[in-house]
PDB file of C-alpha atoms in Angstrom:
ATOM      1  CA  MET A   1       0.000   0.000   0.000  1.00  0.00           C
ATOM      2  CA  GLN A   2       1.245   3.479  -0.807  1.00  0.00           C
ATOM      3  CA  TYR A   3       0.758   6.566   1.327  1.00  0.00           C
ATOM      4  CA  ASN A   4       0.629  10.097   0.072  1.00  0.00           C
ATOM      5  CA  SER A   5      -0.979  12.381   2.617  1.00  0.00           C
ATOM      6  CA  LEU A   6       0.455  13.369   5.951  1.00  0.00           C
ATOM      7  CA  ASP A   7      -1.324  14.947   8.914  1.00  0.00           C
ATOM      8  CA  TYR A   8       0.268  16.032  12.143  1.00  0.00           C
ATOM      9  CA  ASP A   9      -1.761  16.054  15.352  1.00  0.00           C
ATOM     10  CA  ARG A  10      -0.813  17.014  18.870  1.00  0.00           C
ATOM     11  CA  LEU A  11      -1.569  14.323  21.422  1.00  0.00           C
ATOM     12  CA  ASP A  12      -0.743  15.158  25.022  1.00  0.00           C
ATOM     13  CA  GLY A  13       2.032  17.487  23.937  1.00  0.00           C
ATOM     14  CA  LEU A  14       3.495  14.941  21.490  1.00  0.00           C
ATOM     15  CA  SER A  15       3.336  15.119  17.730  1.00  0.00           C
ATOM     16  CA  ALA A  16       1.619  12.225  15.980  1.00  0.00           C
ATOM     17  CA  LEU A  17       1.932  11.451  12.313  1.00  0.00           C
ATOM     18  CA  LYS A  18      -1.037   9.998  10.438  1.00  0.00           C
ATOM     19  CA  LEU A  19      -0.580   8.381   7.026  1.00  0.00           C
ATOM     20  CA  HIS A  20      -3.522   8.250   4.648  1.00  0.00           C
ATOM     21  CA  ALA A  21      -3.744   5.508   2.049  1.00  0.00           C
ATOM     22  CA  ASP A  22      -3.337   6.686  -1.525  1.00  0.00           C
ATOM     23  CA  PRO A  23      -6.649   5.911  -3.264  1.00  0.00           C
ATOM     24  CA  GLN A  24      -4.801   5.539  -6.600  1.00  0.00           C
ATOM     25  CA  SER A  25      -2.561   2.703  -5.379  1.00  0.00           C
ATOM     26  CA  ALA A  26      -5.084   0.029  -6.375  1.00  0.00           C
ATOM     27  CA  LEU A  27      -5.157   1.197  -9.998  1.00  0.00           C
ATOM     28  CA  ASN A  28      -3.374  -0.522 -12.871  1.00  0.00           C
ATOM     29  CA  THR A  29      -0.280   1.612 -13.336  1.00  0.00           C
ATOM     30  CA  ILE A  30       2.303   1.160 -16.083  1.00  0.00           C
ATOM     31  CA  ASN A  31       5.620   1.127 -14.233  1.00  0.00           C
ATOM     32  CA  ALA A  32       7.999   0.466 -17.137  1.00  0.00           C
ATOM     33  CA  TYR A  33       7.940  -0.233 -20.857  1.00  0.00           C
ATOM     34  CA  GLY A  34      10.139  -1.106 -23.793  1.00  0.00           C
ATOM     35  CA  ASP A  35       9.634  -2.145 -27.390  1.00  0.00           C
ATOM     36  CA  ASP A  36       8.940  -5.741 -26.358  1.00  0.00           C
ATOM     37  CA  TYR A  37       7.625  -5.575 -22.783  1.00  0.00           C
ATOM     38  CA  LEU A  38       5.313  -3.755 -20.391  1.00  0.00           C
ATOM     39  CA  GLU A  39       5.436  -3.714 -16.615  1.00  0.00           C
ATOM     40  CA  ILE A  40       2.102  -3.097 -14.932  1.00  0.00           C
ATOM     41  CA  ASN A  41       1.899  -3.092 -11.136  1.00  0.00           C
ATOM     42  CA  GLN A  42       5.391  -4.623 -11.039  1.00  0.00           C
ATOM     43  CA  GLN A  43       4.358  -7.574 -13.263  1.00  0.00           C
ATOM     44  CA  CYS A  44       6.077  -7.999 -16.637  1.00  0.00           C
ATOM     45  CA  TYR A  45       4.097  -8.739 -19.824  1.00  0.00           C
ATOM     46  CA  THR A  46       5.464  -9.572 -23.288  1.00  0.00           C
ATOM     47  CA  GLN A  47       2.265  -9.671 -25.347  1.00  0.00           C
ATOM     48  CA  PRO A  48      -0.197  -7.008 -26.564  1.00  0.00           C
ATOM     49  CA  LEU A  49      -2.511  -5.878 -23.757  1.00  0.00           C
ATOM     50  CA  ILE A  50      -5.689  -4.040 -22.909  1.00  0.00           C
ATOM     51  CA  VAL A  51      -5.333  -2.080 -19.664  1.00  0.00           C
ATOM     52  CA  MET A  52      -7.926  -0.078 -17.757  1.00  0.00           C
ATOM     53  CA  PRO A  53      -7.444   1.623 -14.394  1.00  0.00           C
ATOM     54  CA  GLU A  54      -9.438  -1.077 -12.616  1.00  0.00           C
ATOM     55  CA  GLY A  55      -9.943  -4.757 -13.305  1.00  0.00           C
ATOM     56  CA  PRO A  56      -7.691  -7.366 -14.823  1.00  0.00           C
ATOM     57  CA  VAL A  57      -5.001  -6.697 -17.400  1.00  0.00           C
ATOM     58  CA  ILE A  58      -6.353  -8.409 -20.533  1.00  0.00           C
ATOM     59  CA  PRO A  59      -4.221 -10.143 -23.192  1.00  0.00           C
ATOM     60  CA  TRP A  60      -5.037  -8.664 -26.606  1.00  0.00           C
ATOM     61  CA  ALA A  61      -5.203 -10.740 -29.799  1.00  0.00           C
ATOM     62  CA  PRO A  62      -3.242  -8.809 -32.467  1.00  0.00           C
ATOM     63  CA  GLN A  63       0.299  -9.942 -33.134  1.00  0.00           C
ATOM     64  CA  GLY A  64       1.657  -6.638 -34.361  1.00  0.00           C
ATOM     65  CA  PHE A  65       0.406  -3.672 -36.304  1.00  0.00           C
ATOM     66  CA  ALA A  66       0.128  -5.455 -39.660  1.00  0.00           C
ATOM     67  CA  GLY A  67      -2.141  -8.088 -38.089  1.00  0.00           C
ATOM     68  CA  LEU A  68      -4.771  -5.650 -36.772  1.00  0.00           C
ATOM     69  CA  ALA A  69      -8.370  -6.462 -37.697  1.00  0.00           C
ATOM     70  CA  GLU A  70     -11.781  -4.975 -36.924  1.00  0.00           C
ATOM     71  CA  ALA A  71     -12.460  -7.905 -34.590  1.00  0.00           C
ATOM     72  CA  ASP A  72      -9.515  -6.831 -32.406  1.00  0.00           C
ATOM     73  CA  PHE A  73     -11.324  -3.614 -31.467  1.00  0.00           C
ATOM     74  CA  ALA A  74     -14.721  -5.251 -30.731  1.00  0.00           C
ATOM     75  CA  PRO A  75     -13.817  -6.303 -27.142  1.00  0.00           C
ATOM     76  CA  ILE A  76     -12.564  -2.769 -26.505  1.00  0.00           C
ATOM     77  CA  ALA A  77     -15.922  -1.330 -27.545  1.00  0.00           C
ATOM     78  CA  GLU A  78     -17.684  -3.738 -25.156  1.00  0.00           C
ATOM     79  CA  LEU A  79     -15.643  -2.354 -22.227  1.00  0.00           C
ATOM     80  CA  ALA A  80     -17.128   1.100 -22.994  1.00  0.00           C
ATOM     81  CA  PRO A  81     -14.251   3.421 -22.068  1.00  0.00           C
ATOM     82  CA  GLU A  82     -14.603   7.150 -22.734  1.00  0.00           C
ATOM     83  CA  LEU A  83     -11.209   7.192 -24.461  1.00  0.00           C
ATOM     84  CA  VAL A  84      -8.893   4.592 -25.997  1.00  0.00           C
ATOM     85  CA  ILE A  85      -5.173   5.288 -26.061  1.00  0.00           C
ATOM     86  CA  PHE A  86      -3.854   3.079 -28.864  1.00  0.00           C
ATOM     87  CA  GLY A  87      -0.132   2.376 -28.502  1.00  0.00           C
ATOM     88  CA  SER A  88       0.983   1.432 -32.019  1.00  0.00           C
ATOM     89  CA  GLY A  89       4.407   0.087 -31.021  1.00  0.00           C
ATOM     90  CA  ALA A  90       7.851   1.665 -31.176  1.00  0.00           C
ATOM     91  CA  ARG A  91       6.762   4.164 -33.823  1.00  0.00           C
ATOM     92  CA  LEU A  92       3.575   6.077 -34.500  1.00  0.00           C
ATOM     93  CA  ARG A  93       1.300   4.296 -36.988  1.00  0.00           C
ATOM     94  CA  PHE A  94      -2.395   5.028 -37.444  1.00  0.00           C
ATOM     95  CA  PRO A  95      -4.888   2.170 -37.845  1.00  0.00           C
ATOM     96  CA  HIS A  96      -7.261   2.384 -40.787  1.00  0.00           C
ATOM     97  CA  PRO A  97     -10.534   4.088 -39.698  1.00  0.00           C
ATOM     98  CA  ARG A  98     -12.543   0.957 -40.573  1.00  0.00           C
ATOM     99  CA  LEU A  99     -10.682  -0.880 -37.789  1.00  0.00           C
ATOM    100  CA  THR A 100     -11.864   1.543 -35.103  1.00  0.00           C
ATOM    101  CA  ALA A 101     -15.328   2.196 -36.589  1.00  0.00           C
ATOM    102  CA  ALA A 102     -17.072   0.206 -33.812  1.00  0.00           C
ATOM    103  CA  LEU A 103     -15.515   2.557 -31.260  1.00  0.00           C
ATOM    104  CA  THR A 104     -16.468   5.678 -33.199  1.00  0.00           C
ATOM    105  CA  ARG A 105     -20.079   4.496 -33.546  1.00  0.00           C
ATOM    106  CA  ARG A 106     -20.293   4.242 -29.751  1.00  0.00           C
ATOM    107  CA  GLY A 107     -18.858   7.715 -29.219  1.00  0.00           C
ATOM    108  CA  ILE A 108     -15.565   6.374 -27.851  1.00  0.00           C
ATOM    109  CA  GLY A 109     -12.575   8.578 -28.642  1.00  0.00           C
ATOM    110  CA  VAL A 110      -9.388   7.028 -30.020  1.00  0.00           C
ATOM    111  CA  ASP A 111      -5.951   8.638 -29.741  1.00  0.00           C
ATOM    112  CA  THR A 112      -3.038   6.902 -31.436  1.00  0.00           C
ATOM    113  CA  MET A 113       0.489   7.275 -30.063  1.00  0.00           C
ATOM    114  CA  ASP A 114       3.769   5.412 -30.041  1.00  0.00           C
ATOM    115  CA  MET A 115       4.167   3.034 -27.078  1.00  0.00           C
ATOM    116  CA  LYS A 116       6.105   5.431 -24.850  1.00  0.00           C
ATOM    117  CA  ALA A 117       3.653   8.315 -25.276  1.00  0.00           C
ATOM    118  CA  ALA A 118       0.680   5.953 -24.885  1.00  0.00           C
ATOM    119  CA  CYS A 119       1.977   4.603 -21.558  1.00  0.00           C
ATOM    120  CA  ARG A 120       2.681   8.063 -20.156  1.00  0.00           C
ATOM    121  CA  THR A 121      -0.676   9.445 -21.315  1.00  0.00           C
ATOM    122  CA  TYR A 122      -2.607   6.470 -19.922  1.00  0.00           C
ATOM    123  CA  ASN A 123      -0.960   6.907 -16.498  1.00  0.00           C
ATOM    124  CA  ILE A 124      -1.786  10.611 -16.403  1.00  0.00           C
ATOM    125  CA  LEU A 125      -5.414  10.160 -17.468  1.00  0.00           C
ATOM    126  CA  MET A 126      -6.117   7.268 -15.116  1.00  0.00           C
ATOM    127  CA  THR A 127      -4.751   9.202 -12.129  1.00  0.00           C
ATOM    128  CA  GLU A 128      -7.174  11.995 -13.070  1.00  0.00           C
ATOM    129  CA  GLY A 129     -10.038   9.508 -12.695  1.00  0.00           C
ATOM    130  CA  ARG A 130     -10.795   9.245 -16.419  1.00  0.00           C
ATOM    131  CA  LYS A 131     -12.394   6.102 -17.832  1.00  0.00           C
ATOM    132  CA  VAL A 132      -9.459   5.456 -20.136  1.00  0.00           C
ATOM    133  CA  LEU A 133      -8.327   2.235 -21.791  1.00  0.00           C
ATOM    134  CA  ALA A 134      -4.873   1.560 -23.208  1.00  0.00           C
ATOM    135  CA  ALA A 135      -4.657  -0.884 -26.112  1.00  0.00           C
ATOM    136  CA  LEU A 136      -0.939  -1.560 -26.402  1.00  0.00           C
ATOM    137  CA  LEU A 137       0.929  -3.356 -29.174  1.00  0.00           C
ATOM    138  CA  LEU A 138       4.418  -4.663 -28.612  1.00  0.00           C
ATOM    139  CA  GLU A 139       7.116  -5.106 -31.235  1.00  0.00           C
ATOM    140  CA  THR A 140       7.724  -8.763 -31.947  1.00  0.00           C
ATOM    141  CA  ALA A 141      11.116 -10.209 -32.715  1.00  0.00           C
ATOM    142  CA  ALA A 142      11.574 -10.802 -36.421  1.00  0.00           C
TER     143      ALA A 142
END
């Protein structure tokens, strides 16, 4: 458990320190990333993932950018986030609009970024309490 807030009280002439639990500590936080791995809550993953602030980290089907299909975005639409941060891998690549059409029809925003920017942006938005989802592709060894 992490602590972030400190209060000092006087008890019988002595100072007492109270620690308050950080309400964000239970959220799925991306701790580290590279071209071929992600670390979420100190657990390492080496496959594409779907991550939301709460709930399980979900393995994602696509095996790289070239393998993306409309069906890969259907489970994301079912989770109903307000915004999807799509991490396209080591470099910025935009998916064809037909691939994300199911999200657009439901009024779900999609922002595409390289992996590093996607991880940083997800962490910022989830700490702000946003209903954000990160769909993250990893580079596979050739």
